[in-house]
């Protein structure tokens, strides 16, 4: 009802007749309604009432402003030359305002890529990340939007294509999912988690593949977690949807290969960073460190380096792969590790000769 009211009011104001929405061209937002009006204005002239006569003592009415010149054909902005294994590539990293996404954006930029930073919930963080990269001499820009919103995805890629010509690399890092036990999760929690992590990333990958095919191919990297393989207390919806991400990666790898697009996945273990603070168990960090050979977890930069490798030509033989990056934490079934000290182990190795 509200859509009909808005359509009627705007049709009268602009003197146009809007066709009813259809499944092929739905109107779900004010922006879509505005686009429909612009399309009509391209063919019809809005009806404007004649102004009242002007009294002789008044100054003559100013001449109407000339009609604006038609917009020039879209021209792509040249990407500045850079050095590094990813020089000349354009990379979109979703959810890259902070955390691992921010580290991935920085690593790709340091290796020569022009990086498109994306964020939705924290726009300020995304803009700050892009600004910091530019201040350091890298090519970076920010595009706001939610991967869980199909209209946002279209607008995001339309803007990238208009500004830099398209994408060669896509890192599907944006993630959303409530932590907690399964009985604590609601239907809305599941819908949000799957919409962002699975269907949202499929939308991005397919949209990116369209432009990658025109540019000679490309690479997509999705992000999973070791919680997709084994139970992690409190990981909630994330563990389930990340398992779906890995299956999605294999299907995309098979179906996008004919157009030269590789698709791989990075399954990260617990990482030093802000996500650790979201777990309610205060002993989680020390427990995970004790389960990891060497006693230390991964850093965000180490995960980012693996993503950058999968984006590079050095990984051209890899597609459909899930690469686990957890410093060996998931190698042990029960988490119990050998306990000899370094000196004792070196002595044992010496005797083994």
CSV table of C-alpha atoms in Angstrom, one decimal:
chain,number,residue,atom,x,y,z
A,1,UNK,CA,0.0,0.0,0.0
A,2,UNK,CA,2.8,2.4,0.8
A,3,UNK,CA,4.5,1.6,-2.5
A,4,UNK,CA,1.3,2.4,-4.4
A,5,UNK,CA,0.9,5.7,-2.5
A,6,UNK,CA,4.5,6.7,-3.3
A,7,UNK,CA,4.2,5.7,-6.9
A,8,UNK,CA,1.0,7.7,-7.4
A,9,UNK,CA,2.4,10.8,-5.7
A,10,UNK,CA,5.6,10.8,-7.6
A,11,UNK,CA,3.9,10.0,-10.9
A,12,UNK,CA,1.7,13.1,-10.4
A,13,UNK,CA,4.6,15.3,-9.3
A,14,UNK,CA,6.8,14.4,-12.3
A,15,UNK,CA,4.1,13.9,-14.9
A,16,UNK,CA,5.0,10.3,-15.7
A,17,UNK,CA,3.1,7.0,-15.8
A,18,UNK,CA,4.9,4.2,-13.9
A,19,UNK,CA,4.4,0.7,-15.1
A,20,UNK,CA,3.4,-1.7,-12.3
A,21,UNK,CA,6.4,-3.7,-10.9
A,22,UNK,CA,7.1,-7.1,-12.3
A,23,UNK,CA,9.2,-10.1,-11.3
A,24,UNK,CA,11.8,-9.1,-13.9
A,25,UNK,CA,11.9,-5.5,-12.6
A,26,UNK,CA,10.8,-5.5,-9.0
A,27,UNK,CA,10.6,-2.2,-7.0
A,28,UNK,CA,11.6,-2.9,-3.4
A,29,UNK,CA,13.3,0.3,-2.4
A,30,UNK,CA,13.0,4.1,-2.9
A,31,UNK,CA,16.2,3.9,-5.0
A,32,UNK,CA,14.5,1.4,-7.4
A,33,UNK,CA,11.4,3.7,-7.6
A,34,UNK,CA,13.7,6.6,-8.5
A,35,UNK,CA,15.3,4.6,-11.2
A,36,UNK,CA,11.9,3.7,-12.7
A,37,UNK,CA,11.0,7.4,-12.8
A,38,UNK,CA,14.4,8.3,-14.4
A,39,UNK,CA,13.7,5.7,-17.1
A,40,UNK,CA,10.3,7.3,-17.8
A,41,UNK,CA,11.8,10.8,-17.9
A,42,UNK,CA,14.1,9.7,-20.6
A,43,UNK,CA,11.1,9.3,-23.0
A,44,UNK,CA,8.5,11.7,-21.5
A,45,UNK,CA,8.5,15.4,-20.6
A,46,UNK,CA,7.0,16.1,-17.2
A,47,UNK,CA,3.9,18.3,-17.3
A,48,UNK,CA,4.5,21.7,-15.7
A,49,UNK,CA,1.8,24.2,-15.1
A,50,UNK,CA,2.2,27.7,-16.7
A,51,UNK,CA,3.4,30.3,-14.3
A,52,UNK,CA,1.1,33.2,-13.4
A,53,UNK,CA,1.5,36.4,-15.4
A,54,UNK,CA,4.1,38.8,-14.1
A,55,UNK,CA,3.1,42.4,-13.2
A,56,UNK,CA,4.7,45.1,-15.3
A,57,UNK,CA,6.5,46.6,-12.3
A,58,UNK,CA,8.3,43.5,-11.6
A,59,UNK,CA,11.6,42.5,-13.2
A,60,UNK,CA,11.2,40.2,-16.1
A,61,UNK,CA,11.4,36.5,-15.2
A,62,UNK,CA,14.9,35.1,-15.9
A,63,UNK,CA,15.3,33.0,-19.0
A,64,UNK,CA,15.0,29.2,-18.3
A,65,UNK,CA,18.3,27.5,-17.7
A,66,UNK,CA,19.6,25.6,-20.7
A,67,UNK,CA,19.1,21.8,-20.6
A,68,UNK,CA,22.1,20.0,-19.2
A,69,UNK,CA,24.3,18.4,-21.7
A,70,UNK,CA,24.0,14.6,-22.0
A,71,UNK,CA,26.4,12.7,-19.8
A,72,UNK,CA,29.5,11.6,-21.6
A,73,UNK,CA,30.1,7.9,-22.2
A,74,UNK,CA,31.6,6.1,-19.3
A,75,UNK,CA,35.3,6.4,-19.2
A,76,UNK,CA,37.5,4.2,-17.0
A,77,UNK,CA,40.0,5.8,-14.7
A,78,UNK,CA,43.5,4.5,-15.3
A,79,UNK,CA,45.0,2.5,-12.5
A,80,UNK,CA,48.4,3.8,-11.5
A,81,UNK,CA,51.3,1.5,-12.2
A,82,UNK,CA,52.6,-0.4,-9.2
A,83,UNK,CA,55.1,-3.1,-8.4
A,84,UNK,CA,54.6,-6.5,-6.9
A,85,UNK,CA,53.2,-9.9,-7.7
A,86,UNK,CA,49.7,-8.5,-7.9
A,87,UNK,CA,50.5,-5.3,-9.8
A,88,UNK,CA,47.8,-4.3,-12.2
A,89,UNK,CA,45.1,-6.4,-10.4
A,90,UNK,CA,42.0,-4.9,-8.9
A,91,UNK,CA,40.9,-6.6,-5.7
A,92,UNK,CA,37.6,-6.3,-3.9
A,93,UNK,CA,37.7,-7.4,-0.2
A,94,UNK,CA,34.3,-7.6,1.4
A,95,UNK,CA,34.1,-6.8,5.1
A,96,UNK,CA,37.5,-5.2,5.1
A,97,UNK,CA,37.1,-2.3,7.5
A,98,UNK,CA,38.7,-4.1,10.4
A,99,UNK,CA,40.0,-7.4,11.6
A,100,UNK,CA,41.2,-10.1,9.2
A,101,UNK,CA,39.5,-8.3,6.3
A,102,UNK,CA,41.6,-5.2,6.9
A,103,UNK,CA,44.8,-7.2,7.1
A,104,UNK,CA,43.9,-8.9,3.8
A,105,UNK,CA,43.2,-5.5,2.1
A,106,UNK,CA,46.6,-4.2,3.4
A,107,UNK,CA,48.5,-7.3,2.2
A,108,UNK,CA,47.0,-7.2,-1.3
A,109,UNK,CA,47.8,-3.5,-1.5
A,110,UNK,CA,51.4,-4.1,-0.4
A,111,UNK,CA,51.8,-6.7,-3.1
A,112,UNK,CA,50.7,-4.2,-5.8
A,113,UNK,CA,46.9,-4.6,-6.2
A,114,UNK,CA,44.5,-1.7,-6.4
A,115,UNK,CA,42.2,-2.5,-3.4
A,116,UNK,CA,38.5,-1.8,-3.1
A,117,UNK,CA,37.7,-1.8,0.6
A,118,UNK,CA,34.1,-2.6,1.6
A,119,UNK,CA,32.1,-2.4,4.8
A,120,UNK,CA,28.5,-2.1,5.8
A,121,UNK,CA,27.9,-2.0,9.6
A,122,UNK,CA,31.0,0.2,10.2
A,123,UNK,CA,31.3,2.6,7.4
A,124,UNK,CA,33.7,4.8,9.2
A,125,UNK,CA,36.2,1.9,9.7
A,126,UNK,CA,36.0,1.1,6.0
A,127,UNK,CA,36.7,4.6,5.0
A,128,UNK,CA,39.5,4.9,7.5
A,129,UNK,CA,41.2,1.7,6.1
A,130,UNK,CA,41.1,2.9,2.5
A,131,UNK,CA,42.4,6.3,3.6
A,132,UNK,CA,45.3,4.8,5.5
A,133,UNK,CA,46.3,2.7,2.5
A,134,UNK,CA,46.2,5.8,0.2
A,135,UNK,CA,48.3,7.7,2.8
A,136,UNK,CA,50.9,5.0,2.6
A,137,UNK,CA,51.1,5.3,-1.2
A,138,UNK,CA,48.8,2.4,-2.2
A,139,UNK,CA,45.9,2.5,-4.6
A,140,UNK,CA,42.7,2.1,-2.5
A,141,UNK,CA,39.1,3.3,-2.4
A,142,UNK,CA,36.0,2.5,-0.3
A,143,UNK,CA,32.6,1.3,-1.4
A,144,UNK,CA,29.8,0.9,1.1
A,145,UNK,CA,27.3,-1.9,0.9
A,146,UNK,CA,25.9,-5.1,2.3
A,147,UNK,CA,26.7,-8.4,0.5
A,148,UNK,CA,23.5,-9.8,2.1
A,149,UNK,CA,21.4,-7.3,0.0
A,150,UNK,CA,21.2,-8.3,-3.7
A,151,UNK,CA,20.6,-4.7,-4.7
A,152,UNK,CA,23.6,-3.5,-2.8
A,153,UNK,CA,25.7,-6.1,-4.5
A,154,UNK,CA,24.6,-4.9,-8.0
A,155,UNK,CA,25.3,-1.2,-7.0
A,156,UNK,CA,28.7,-2.1,-5.5
A,157,UNK,CA,29.9,-3.8,-8.7
A,158,UNK,CA,28.4,-1.2,-10.9
A,159,UNK,CA,30.3,1.5,-9.1
A,160,UNK,CA,33.6,-0.5,-9.2
A,161,UNK,CA,33.2,-1.1,-13.0
A,162,UNK,CA,32.5,2.6,-13.5
A,163,UNK,CA,35.5,3.8,-11.4
A,164,UNK,CA,38.2,1.3,-12.1
A,165,UNK,CA,36.9,-1.0,-14.8
A,166,UNK,CA,36.0,-4.2,-12.9
A,167,UNK,CA,37.7,-6.7,-10.6
A,168,UNK,CA,40.3,-9.4,-11.0
A,169,UNK,CA,40.4,-10.6,-7.5
A,170,UNK,CA,37.5,-11.1,-5.0
A,171,UNK,CA,37.9,-12.0,-1.3
A,172,UNK,CA,34.6,-13.0,0.3
A,173,UNK,CA,35.5,-12.1,3.9
A,174,UNK,CA,32.2,-10.4,5.1
A,175,UNK,CA,30.6,-12.5,7.8
A,176,UNK,CA,27.7,-12.4,10.1
A,177,UNK,CA,26.5,-15.0,12.6
A,178,UNK,CA,25.6,-15.0,16.3
A,179,UNK,CA,28.0,-16.8,18.6
A,180,UNK,CA,26.4,-19.1,21.2
A,181,UNK,CA,24.9,-22.6,21.6
A,182,UNK,CA,22.5,-23.9,19.0
A,183,UNK,CA,19.5,-23.8,21.3
A,184,UNK,CA,20.1,-20.1,21.8
A,185,UNK,CA,19.8,-19.3,18.1
A,186,UNK,CA,16.7,-18.0,16.5
A,187,UNK,CA,15.4,-18.4,13.0
A,188,UNK,CA,16.4,-14.8,12.3
A,189,UNK,CA,20.0,-15.6,13.4
A,190,UNK,CA,20.1,-18.5,10.9
A,191,UNK,CA,18.6,-16.4,8.1
A,192,UNK,CA,21.1,-13.6,8.7
A,193,UNK,CA,24.1,-16.0,8.9
A,194,UNK,CA,23.2,-17.9,5.6
A,195,UNK,CA,22.3,-14.7,3.8
A,196,UNK,CA,25.6,-13.1,4.5
A,197,UNK,CA,28.0,-16.0,4.4
A,198,UNK,CA,26.5,-18.2,1.7
A,199,UNK,CA,23.9,-16.7,-0.7
A,200,UNK,CA,25.5,-13.2,-0.3
A,201,UNK,CA,28.9,-14.6,-1.3
A,202,UNK,CA,27.4,-16.6,-4.2
A,203,UNK,CA,25.9,-13.3,-5.5
A,204,UNK,CA,29.3,-11.6,-5.2
A,205,UNK,CA,31.2,-14.4,-6.9
A,206,UNK,CA,28.8,-14.7,-9.8
A,207,UNK,CA,28.8,-10.9,-10.3
A,208,UNK,CA,32.5,-10.8,-10.1
A,209,UNK,CA,32.9,-13.7,-12.5
A,210,UNK,CA,31.0,-11.7,-15.1
A,211,UNK,CA,33.6,-9.0,-15.2
A,212,UNK,CA,36.5,-11.4,-14.6
A,213,UNK,CA,35.5,-13.3,-17.8
A,214,UNK,CA,35.7,-10.1,-19.8
A,215,UNK,CA,39.2,-9.3,-18.3
A,216,UNK,CA,40.7,-12.7,-19.0
A,217,UNK,CA,40.0,-14.5,-15.8
A,218,UNK,CA,40.5,-14.0,-12.1
A,219,UNK,CA,40.6,-15.5,-8.6
A,220,UNK,CA,38.0,-15.7,-5.8
A,221,UNK,CA,38.9,-16.6,-2.2
A,222,UNK,CA,36.3,-17.5,0.4
A,223,UNK,CA,36.8,-17.5,4.1
A,224,UNK,CA,36.0,-20.5,6.4
A,225,UNK,CA,37.1,-21.6,9.8
A,226,UNK,CA,38.3,-24.8,11.5
A,227,UNK,CA,34.9,-24.7,13.3
A,228,UNK,CA,33.5,-26.0,10.0
A,229,UNK,CA,35.4,-29.3,10.5
A,230,UNK,CA,35.2,-29.9,14.3
A,231,UNK,CA,33.1,-28.6,17.1
A,232,UNK,CA,34.2,-25.3,18.7
A,233,UNK,CA,32.3,-24.4,21.8
A,234,UNK,CA,30.3,-21.3,21.4
A,235,UNK,CA,30.9,-20.9,17.7
A,236,UNK,CA,27.1,-21.2,17.0
A,237,UNK,CA,25.9,-20.6,13.5
A,238,UNK,CA,29.3,-19.8,12.2
A,239,UNK,CA,30.5,-23.4,12.3
A,240,UNK,CA,27.5,-24.6,10.3
A,241,UNK,CA,27.5,-21.8,7.7
A,242,UNK,CA,31.3,-22.0,7.2
A,243,UNK,CA,30.9,-25.7,6.3
A,244,UNK,CA,28.4,-24.5,3.6
A,245,UNK,CA,31.0,-22.0,2.4
A,246,UNK,CA,33.5,-24.7,1.8
A,247,UNK,CA,30.9,-26.7,-0.3
A,248,UNK,CA,30.0,-23.5,-2.1
A,249,UNK,CA,33.7,-23.0,-2.9
A,250,UNK,CA,34.0,-26.4,-4.6
A,251,UNK,CA,30.8,-25.9,-6.7
A,252,UNK,CA,31.9,-22.4,-7.8
A,253,UNK,CA,35.4,-23.7,-8.7
A,254,UNK,CA,33.8,-26.3,-11.0
A,255,UNK,CA,31.3,-24.1,-12.6
A,256,UNK,CA,33.4,-20.9,-13.1
A,257,UNK,CA,36.5,-22.7,-14.4
A,258,UNK,CA,35.4,-22.4,-18.1
A,259,UNK,CA,35.7,-18.6,-17.9
A,260,UNK,CA,39.1,-18.7,-16.3
A,261,UNK,CA,38.1,-18.1,-12.7
A,262,UNK,CA,39.7,-20.0,-9.8
A,263,UNK,CA,37.9,-20.3,-6.5
A,264,UNK,CA,39.7,-21.4,-3.3
A,265,UNK,CA,39.0,-21.2,0.4
A,266,UNK,CA,41.0,-20.4,3.5
A,267,UNK,CA,39.9,-22.1,6.7
A,268,UNK,CA,41.4,-20.1,9.6
A,269,UNK,CA,41.9,-21.3,13.1
A,270,UNK,CA,41.6,-19.0,16.1
A,271,UNK,CA,43.4,-15.8,15.3
A,272,UNK,CA,44.8,-13.2,17.7
A,273,UNK,CA,42.5,-10.2,17.2
A,274,UNK,CA,39.1,-8.7,18.2
A,275,UNK,CA,37.1,-11.9,17.5
A,276,UNK,CA,38.7,-13.6,20.5
A,277,UNK,CA,37.1,-11.1,22.8
A,278,UNK,CA,33.6,-12.1,21.7
A,279,UNK,CA,33.8,-15.6,23.2
A,280,UNK,CA,32.3,-15.8,26.7
A,281,UNK,CA,34.7,-18.4,28.0
A,282,UNK,CA,37.7,-16.6,29.5
A,283,UNK,CA,39.8,-19.7,29.3
A,284,UNK,CA,39.3,-20.2,25.5
A,285,UNK,CA,42.6,-18.4,24.5
A,286,UNK,CA,44.8,-20.4,26.8
A,287,UNK,CA,43.1,-23.6,25.8
A,288,UNK,CA,43.6,-23.0,22.1
A,289,UNK,CA,47.2,-22.1,22.6
A,290,UNK,CA,47.8,-25.3,24.5
A,291,UNK,CA,46.2,-27.3,21.7
A,292,UNK,CA,48.5,-25.6,19.1
A,293,UNK,CA,51.9,-27.1,18.3
A,294,UNK,CA,54.3,-24.3,19.3
A,295,UNK,CA,51.9,-22.8,21.7
A,296,UNK,CA,50.9,-19.7,19.6
A,297,UNK,CA,47.9,-19.0,17.4
A,298,UNK,CA,47.9,-17.4,14.0
A,299,UNK,CA,48.0,-13.7,13.4
A,300,UNK,CA,45.8,-11.8,11.0
A,301,UNK,CA,48.8,-11.1,8.8
A,302,UNK,CA,49.6,-14.8,8.4
A,303,UNK,CA,46.0,-15.6,7.3
A,304,UNK,CA,46.2,-12.6,4.9
A,305,UNK,CA,49.5,-13.9,3.4
A,306,UNK,CA,47.8,-17.2,2.5
A,307,UNK,CA,44.9,-15.3,0.8
A,308,UNK,CA,47.4,-13.3,-1.2
A,309,UNK,CA,49.1,-16.4,-2.3
A,310,UNK,CA,45.8,-17.9,-3.6
A,311,UNK,CA,45.2,-14.7,-5.5
A,312,UNK,CA,48.6,-14.8,-7.2
A,313,UNK,CA,49.7,-16.6,-10.3
A,314,UNK,CA,51.8,-18.9,-8.2
A,315,UNK,CA,48.6,-20.6,-7.2
A,316,UNK,CA,47.3,-21.0,-10.7
A,317,UNK,CA,47.1,-24.8,-10.3
A,318,UNK,CA,44.8,-24.5,-7.2
A,319,UNK,CA,41.1,-24.4,-7.5
A,320,UNK,CA,38.4,-25.9,-5.3
A,321,UNK,CA,40.9,-26.2,-2.5
A,322,UNK,CA,40.3,-25.6,1.2
A,323,UNK,CA,43.6,-24.5,2.8
A,324,UNK,CA,43.7,-24.7,6.6
A,325,UNK,CA,45.7,-22.0,8.3
A,326,UNK,CA,45.8,-22.7,12.1
A,327,UNK,CA,49.5,-23.4,13.0
A,328,UNK,CA,48.6,-27.1,13.2
A,329,UNK,CA,45.9,-26.8,15.9
A,330,UNK,CA,43.4,-29.0,14.1
A,331,UNK,CA,46.0,-31.7,13.5
A,332,UNK,CA,45.4,-33.3,16.9
A,333,UNK,CA,42.1,-35.1,17.5
A,334,UNK,CA,42.0,-34.7,21.3
A,335,UNK,CA,44.2,-31.6,21.5
A,336,UNK,CA,46.9,-33.4,23.6
A,337,UNK,CA,50.4,-32.7,22.4
A,338,UNK,CA,53.8,-34.1,23.3
A,339,UNK,CA,55.3,-32.3,26.3
A,340,UNK,CA,59.1,-32.7,26.1
A,341,UNK,CA,61.1,-29.5,26.2
A,342,UNK,CA,63.2,-28.2,23.3
A,343,UNK,CA,66.4,-29.5,24.7
A,344,UNK,CA,65.0,-33.0,25.4
A,345,UNK,CA,63.5,-33.1,21.9
A,346,UNK,CA,66.8,-32.1,20.3
A,347,UNK,CA,68.6,-34.8,22.2
A,348,UNK,CA,66.0,-37.3,21.1
A,349,UNK,CA,66.4,-36.2,17.5
A,350,UNK,CA,70.1,-36.6,17.8
A,351,UNK,CA,69.8,-40.2,19.0
A,352,UNK,CA,67.5,-40.9,16.1
A,353,UNK,CA,70.5,-40.6,13.7
